[in-house]
Coordinates of C-alpha atoms in Angstrom, one line a residue:
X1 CA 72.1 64.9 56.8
X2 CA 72.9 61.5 58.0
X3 CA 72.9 59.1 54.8
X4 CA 73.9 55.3 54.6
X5 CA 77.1 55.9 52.9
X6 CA 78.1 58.2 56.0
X7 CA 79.7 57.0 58.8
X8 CA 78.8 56.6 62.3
X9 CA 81.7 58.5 63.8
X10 CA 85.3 60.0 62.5
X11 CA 88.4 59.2 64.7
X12 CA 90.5 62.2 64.5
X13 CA 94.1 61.4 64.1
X14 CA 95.9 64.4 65.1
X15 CA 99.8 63.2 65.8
X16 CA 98.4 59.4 67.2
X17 CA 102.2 58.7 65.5
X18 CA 103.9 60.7 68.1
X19 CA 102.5 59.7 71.4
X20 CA 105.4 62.1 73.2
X21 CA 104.5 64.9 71.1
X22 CA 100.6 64.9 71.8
X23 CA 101.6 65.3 75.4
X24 CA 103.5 67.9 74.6
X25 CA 100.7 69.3 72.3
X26 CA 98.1 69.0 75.3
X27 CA 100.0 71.3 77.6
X28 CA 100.5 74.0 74.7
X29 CA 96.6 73.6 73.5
X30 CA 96.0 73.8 77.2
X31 CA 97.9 77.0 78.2
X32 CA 97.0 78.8 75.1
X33 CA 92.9 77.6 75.6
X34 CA 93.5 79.4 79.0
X35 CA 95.2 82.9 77.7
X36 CA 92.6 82.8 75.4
X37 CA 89.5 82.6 78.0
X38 CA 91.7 85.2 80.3
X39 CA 92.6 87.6 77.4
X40 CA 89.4 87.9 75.3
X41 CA 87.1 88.4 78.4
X42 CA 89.4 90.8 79.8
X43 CA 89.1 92.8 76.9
X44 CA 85.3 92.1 76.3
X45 CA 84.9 93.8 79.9
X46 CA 86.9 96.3 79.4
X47 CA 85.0 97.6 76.1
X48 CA 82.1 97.0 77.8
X49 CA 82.7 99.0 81.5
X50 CA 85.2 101.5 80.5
X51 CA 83.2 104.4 78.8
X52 CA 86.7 105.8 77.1
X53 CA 86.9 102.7 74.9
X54 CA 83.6 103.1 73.8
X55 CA 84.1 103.8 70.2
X56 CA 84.1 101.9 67.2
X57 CA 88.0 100.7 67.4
X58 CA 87.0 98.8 70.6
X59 CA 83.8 97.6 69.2
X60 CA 85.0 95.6 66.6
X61 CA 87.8 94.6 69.0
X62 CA 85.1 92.9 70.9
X63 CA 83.5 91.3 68.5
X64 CA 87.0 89.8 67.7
X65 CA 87.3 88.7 71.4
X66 CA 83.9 87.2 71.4
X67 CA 84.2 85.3 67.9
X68 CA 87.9 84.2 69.0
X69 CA 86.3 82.9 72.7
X70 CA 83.8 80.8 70.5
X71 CA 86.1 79.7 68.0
X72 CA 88.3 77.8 70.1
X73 CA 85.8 76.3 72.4
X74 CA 84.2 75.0 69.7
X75 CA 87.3 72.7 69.1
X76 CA 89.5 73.1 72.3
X77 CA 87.6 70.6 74.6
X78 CA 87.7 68.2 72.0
X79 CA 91.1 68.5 70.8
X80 CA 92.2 67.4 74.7
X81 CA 90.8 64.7 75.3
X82 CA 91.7 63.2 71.8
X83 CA 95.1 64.9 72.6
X84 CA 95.6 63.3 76.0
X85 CA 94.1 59.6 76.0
X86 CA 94.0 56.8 73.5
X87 CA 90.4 57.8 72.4
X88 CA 90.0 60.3 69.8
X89 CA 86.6 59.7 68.2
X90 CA 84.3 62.3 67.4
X91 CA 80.3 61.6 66.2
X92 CA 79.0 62.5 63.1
X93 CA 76.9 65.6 64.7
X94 CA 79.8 66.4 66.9
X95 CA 81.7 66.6 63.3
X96 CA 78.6 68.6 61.6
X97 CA 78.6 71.0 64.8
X98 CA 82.2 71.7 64.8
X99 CA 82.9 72.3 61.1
X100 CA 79.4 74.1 60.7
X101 CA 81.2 76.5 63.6
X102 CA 85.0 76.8 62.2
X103 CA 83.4 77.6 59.0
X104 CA 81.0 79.9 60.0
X105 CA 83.6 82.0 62.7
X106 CA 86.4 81.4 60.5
X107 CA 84.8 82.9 57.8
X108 CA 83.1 85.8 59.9
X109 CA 87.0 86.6 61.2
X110 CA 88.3 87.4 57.6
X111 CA 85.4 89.2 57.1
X112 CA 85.7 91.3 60.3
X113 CA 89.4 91.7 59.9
X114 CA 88.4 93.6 56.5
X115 CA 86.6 95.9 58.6
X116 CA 88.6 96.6 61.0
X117 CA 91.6 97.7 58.6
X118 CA 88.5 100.2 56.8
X119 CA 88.5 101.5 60.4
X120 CA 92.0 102.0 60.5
X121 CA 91.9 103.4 57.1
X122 CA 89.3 106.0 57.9
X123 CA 90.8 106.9 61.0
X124 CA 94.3 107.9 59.4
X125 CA 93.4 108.7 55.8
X126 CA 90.4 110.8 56.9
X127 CA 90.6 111.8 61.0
X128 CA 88.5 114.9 60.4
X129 CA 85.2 112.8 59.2
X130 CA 86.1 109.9 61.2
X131 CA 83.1 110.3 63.3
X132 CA 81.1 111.3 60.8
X133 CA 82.0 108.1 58.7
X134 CA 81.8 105.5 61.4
X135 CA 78.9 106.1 63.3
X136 CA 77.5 103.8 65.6
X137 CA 74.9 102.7 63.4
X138 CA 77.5 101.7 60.8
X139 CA 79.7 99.6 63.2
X140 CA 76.6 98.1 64.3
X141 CA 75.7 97.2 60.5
X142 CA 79.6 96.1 59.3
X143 CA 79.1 93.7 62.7
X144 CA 76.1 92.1 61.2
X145 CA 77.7 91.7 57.5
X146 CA 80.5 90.0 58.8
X147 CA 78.6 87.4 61.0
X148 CA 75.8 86.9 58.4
X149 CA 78.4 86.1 55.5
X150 CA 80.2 83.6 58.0
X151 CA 76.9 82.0 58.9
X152 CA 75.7 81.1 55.2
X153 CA 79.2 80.2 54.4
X154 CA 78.8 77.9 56.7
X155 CA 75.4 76.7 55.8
X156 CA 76.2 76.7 52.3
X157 CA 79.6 74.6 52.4
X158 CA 78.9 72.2 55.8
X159 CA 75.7 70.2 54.4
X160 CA 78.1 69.7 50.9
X161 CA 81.0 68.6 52.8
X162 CA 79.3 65.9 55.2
X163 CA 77.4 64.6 52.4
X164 CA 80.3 63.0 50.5
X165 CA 80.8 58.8 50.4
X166 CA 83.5 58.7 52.7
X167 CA 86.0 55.7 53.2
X168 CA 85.1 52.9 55.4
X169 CA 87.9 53.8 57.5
X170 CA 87.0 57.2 58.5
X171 CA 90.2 58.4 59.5
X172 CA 90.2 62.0 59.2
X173 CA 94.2 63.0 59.1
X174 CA 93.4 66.3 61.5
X175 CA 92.7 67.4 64.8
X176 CA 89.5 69.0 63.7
X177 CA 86.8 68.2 61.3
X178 CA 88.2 70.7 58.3
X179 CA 86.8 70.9 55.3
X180 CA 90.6 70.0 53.5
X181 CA 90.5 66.7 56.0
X182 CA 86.9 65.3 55.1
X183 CA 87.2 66.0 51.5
X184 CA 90.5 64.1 51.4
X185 CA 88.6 61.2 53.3
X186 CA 85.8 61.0 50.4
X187 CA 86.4 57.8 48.3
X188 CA 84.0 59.5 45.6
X189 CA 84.2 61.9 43.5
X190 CA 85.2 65.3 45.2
X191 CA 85.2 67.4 42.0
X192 CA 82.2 69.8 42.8
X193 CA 83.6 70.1 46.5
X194 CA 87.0 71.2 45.8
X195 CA 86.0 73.8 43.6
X196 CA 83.4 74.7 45.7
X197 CA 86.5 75.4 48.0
X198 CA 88.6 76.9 45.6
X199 CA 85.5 79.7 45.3
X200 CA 84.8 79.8 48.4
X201 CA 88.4 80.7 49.5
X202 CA 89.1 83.5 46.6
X203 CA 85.9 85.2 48.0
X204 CA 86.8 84.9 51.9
X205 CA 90.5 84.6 51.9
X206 CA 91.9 86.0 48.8
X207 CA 89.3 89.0 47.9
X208 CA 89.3 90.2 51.9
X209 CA 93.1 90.5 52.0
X210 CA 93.4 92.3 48.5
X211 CA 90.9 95.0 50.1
X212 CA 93.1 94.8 53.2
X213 CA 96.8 95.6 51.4
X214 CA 94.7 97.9 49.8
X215 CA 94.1 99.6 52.9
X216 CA 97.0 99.2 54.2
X217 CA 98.5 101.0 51.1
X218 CA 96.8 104.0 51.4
X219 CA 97.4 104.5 55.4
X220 CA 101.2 104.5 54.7
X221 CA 101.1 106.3 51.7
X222 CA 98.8 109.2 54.1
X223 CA 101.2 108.0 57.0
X224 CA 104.4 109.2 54.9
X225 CA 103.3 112.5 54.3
X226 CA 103.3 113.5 58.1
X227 CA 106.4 116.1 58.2
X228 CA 106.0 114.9 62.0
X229 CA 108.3 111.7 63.2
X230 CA 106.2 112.0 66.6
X231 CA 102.9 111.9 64.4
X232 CA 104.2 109.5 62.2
X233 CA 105.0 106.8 64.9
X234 CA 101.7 107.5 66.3
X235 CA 99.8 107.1 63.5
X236 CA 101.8 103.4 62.6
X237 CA 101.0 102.6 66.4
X238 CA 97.2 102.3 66.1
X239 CA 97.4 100.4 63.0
X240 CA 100.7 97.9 63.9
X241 CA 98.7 95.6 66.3
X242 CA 95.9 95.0 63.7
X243 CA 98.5 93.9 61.1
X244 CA 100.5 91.8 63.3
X245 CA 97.0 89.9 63.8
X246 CA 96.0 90.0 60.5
X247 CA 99.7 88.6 59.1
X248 CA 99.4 85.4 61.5
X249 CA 95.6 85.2 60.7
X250 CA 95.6 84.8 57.1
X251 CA 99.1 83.2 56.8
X252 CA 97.8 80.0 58.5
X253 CA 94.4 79.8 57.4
X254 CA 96.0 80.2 53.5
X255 CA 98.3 77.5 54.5
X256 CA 95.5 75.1 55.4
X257 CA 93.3 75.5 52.8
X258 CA 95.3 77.0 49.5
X259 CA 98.4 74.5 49.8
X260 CA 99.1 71.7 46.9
X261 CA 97.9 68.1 47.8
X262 CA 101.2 66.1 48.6
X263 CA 101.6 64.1 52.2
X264 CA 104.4 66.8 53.6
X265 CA 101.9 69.8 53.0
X266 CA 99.1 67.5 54.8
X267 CA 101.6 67.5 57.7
X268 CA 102.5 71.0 57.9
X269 CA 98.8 71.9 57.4
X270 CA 98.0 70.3 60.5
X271 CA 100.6 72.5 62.9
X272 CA 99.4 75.7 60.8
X273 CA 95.6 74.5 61.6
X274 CA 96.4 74.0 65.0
X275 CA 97.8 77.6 65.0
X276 CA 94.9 79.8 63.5
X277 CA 92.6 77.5 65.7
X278 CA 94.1 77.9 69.2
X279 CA 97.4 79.7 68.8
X280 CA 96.0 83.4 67.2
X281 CA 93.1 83.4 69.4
X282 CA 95.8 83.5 72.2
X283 CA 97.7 86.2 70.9
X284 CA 95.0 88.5 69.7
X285 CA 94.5 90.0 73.4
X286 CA 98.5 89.9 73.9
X287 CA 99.4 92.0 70.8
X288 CA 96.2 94.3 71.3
X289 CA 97.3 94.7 75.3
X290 CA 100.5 95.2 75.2
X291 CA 100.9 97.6 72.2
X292 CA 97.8 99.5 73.3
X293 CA 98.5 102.1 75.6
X294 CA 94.8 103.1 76.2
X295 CA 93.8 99.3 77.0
X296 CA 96.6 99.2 79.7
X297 CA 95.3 102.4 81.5
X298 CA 91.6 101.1 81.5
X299 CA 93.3 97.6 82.8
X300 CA 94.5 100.0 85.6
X301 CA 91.3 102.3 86.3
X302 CA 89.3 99.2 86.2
X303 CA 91.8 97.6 89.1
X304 CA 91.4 101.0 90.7
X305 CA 94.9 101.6 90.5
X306 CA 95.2 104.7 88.1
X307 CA 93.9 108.2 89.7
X308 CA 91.6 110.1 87.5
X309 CA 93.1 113.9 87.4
X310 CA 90.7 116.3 89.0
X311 CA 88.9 119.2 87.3
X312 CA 89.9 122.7 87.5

């Protein structure tokens, strides 16, 4: 991996302008890093101990939890100390092993996402085969898709990215090693990797959202057709959360990686990649909590505090 044109190290330069907003910055990264530790393996336990959210909804909703957990710790740590003290270097590995990771999760949470709205889909549009259609065995195998895409995403796009000349400086104008921020750095020719990119991100951004608002577009179109207000709010209730997540997911990510290449776009792509990278991971248990009825009442039987009813 490690040729002579590469540098030793990167020095990540985050907002090293604004010295008052970085310590700002820390305690947001920090509070969010900790809702997202609290949240996801709060709802990672309950999926796992709770034996009425053992279906393929809260499966998936695991694997987000999990994936979201790894995500930021991947970057978190790092993003502190540069965020907090005057030293904000990162090695070369510690580059390769973070942006091998952000792609690889990143890419495996678009995919997953895409799944989870087919869930949805099949769970409104066809509730009589529902459990015929997603088995176990099926959940199991859409799990594996979606991490195995992400991983050779990742191996695929990492190697390409770290092999380019980059400037003596090494500056990389982020808080993480992206694949926008290192390409920028190159002094050579960046041709192949941009378009390698530009592919990349119409088959994992662009191609999983289409199938989503296609989803999406057949739920309401089944959703409308429910002479039942009641039935009607309930079915919009077990889908809402999921879009909420999805609308703040892809919005950043697209901001980071499909915007134009002027300095102001760099700028704003740095508070959007800050988002998707610590804030949504933050969220995800919040919107899934507190719109979720059936989450909140295994919160309470696993605290002890909700009575089962008894049988006649």
């Amino acid at each position: 991996m490690l040729n002579q044109s590469s540098p030793v190290g990167f020095l990540l330069l985050g907002f090293s302008e604004h010295p008052g907003l970085e310590k700002i910055l820390f305690v947001v990264v920090l509070t969010s890093y900790l809702l997202t530790l609290v949240g996801n393996t709060l709802i990672i336990l309950l999926s796992v101990l709770d034996p009425r959210l053992h279906s393929p909804m809260y499966f998936f909703l695991s694997n987000l939890s999990f994936l979201d957990l790894c995500f930021t710790t991947s970057c978190v740590p790092q993003m502190l100390v540069n965020l907090w003290g005057p030293k904000k270097t990162i090695s070369f590995l510690g580059c390769f092993i973070q942006l091998f990771i952000f792609l690889s999760l990143g890419t495996t949470e678009c995919i997953l996402l895409t799944v989870m709205a087919f869930d949805r889909y099949v769970a409104v549009c066809q509730p009589l085969h529902y459990a015929t259609i997603i088995h176990p065995r099926l959940c199991l195998q859409l799990a594996a898709v979606a991490w195995i895409i992400g991983l050779v995403e990742s191996v695929i796009q990492t190697p390409a990215t770290l092999h380019l000349p980059f400037c003596p400086h090494h500056q990389v104008d982020d808080f993480v090693c992206e694949v926008p921020a290192l390409i920028q750095l190159s002094c050579g020719d960046t041709t192949y990797n941009e378009i390698q990119m530009a592919v990349a991100s119409v088959f994992i951004l662009v191609v999983p959202l289409s199938l989503i608002l296609i989803s999406y577009g057949a739920i309401t179109r089944a959703v409308l057709r429910i002479n039942s207000a009641r039935g009607r709010r309930k079915a919009f209730g077990t889908c809402s959360s999921h879009l909420i997540v999805v609308t703040l997911f892809y919005s950043s990510v697209i901001a980071v990686y499909l915007q134009p290449k002027n300095p102001y776009a760099q700028k704003r792509g740095k508070f959007f990649g800050l988002f998707y990278a610590v804030g949504t991971p933050s969220l995800n248990p919040l919107i899934y909590t507190l719109r979720n009825k059936e989450v909140k009442r295994a919160f309470r039987r696993l605290l002890g505090k909700e009575v089962e009813p008894r049988q006649n």
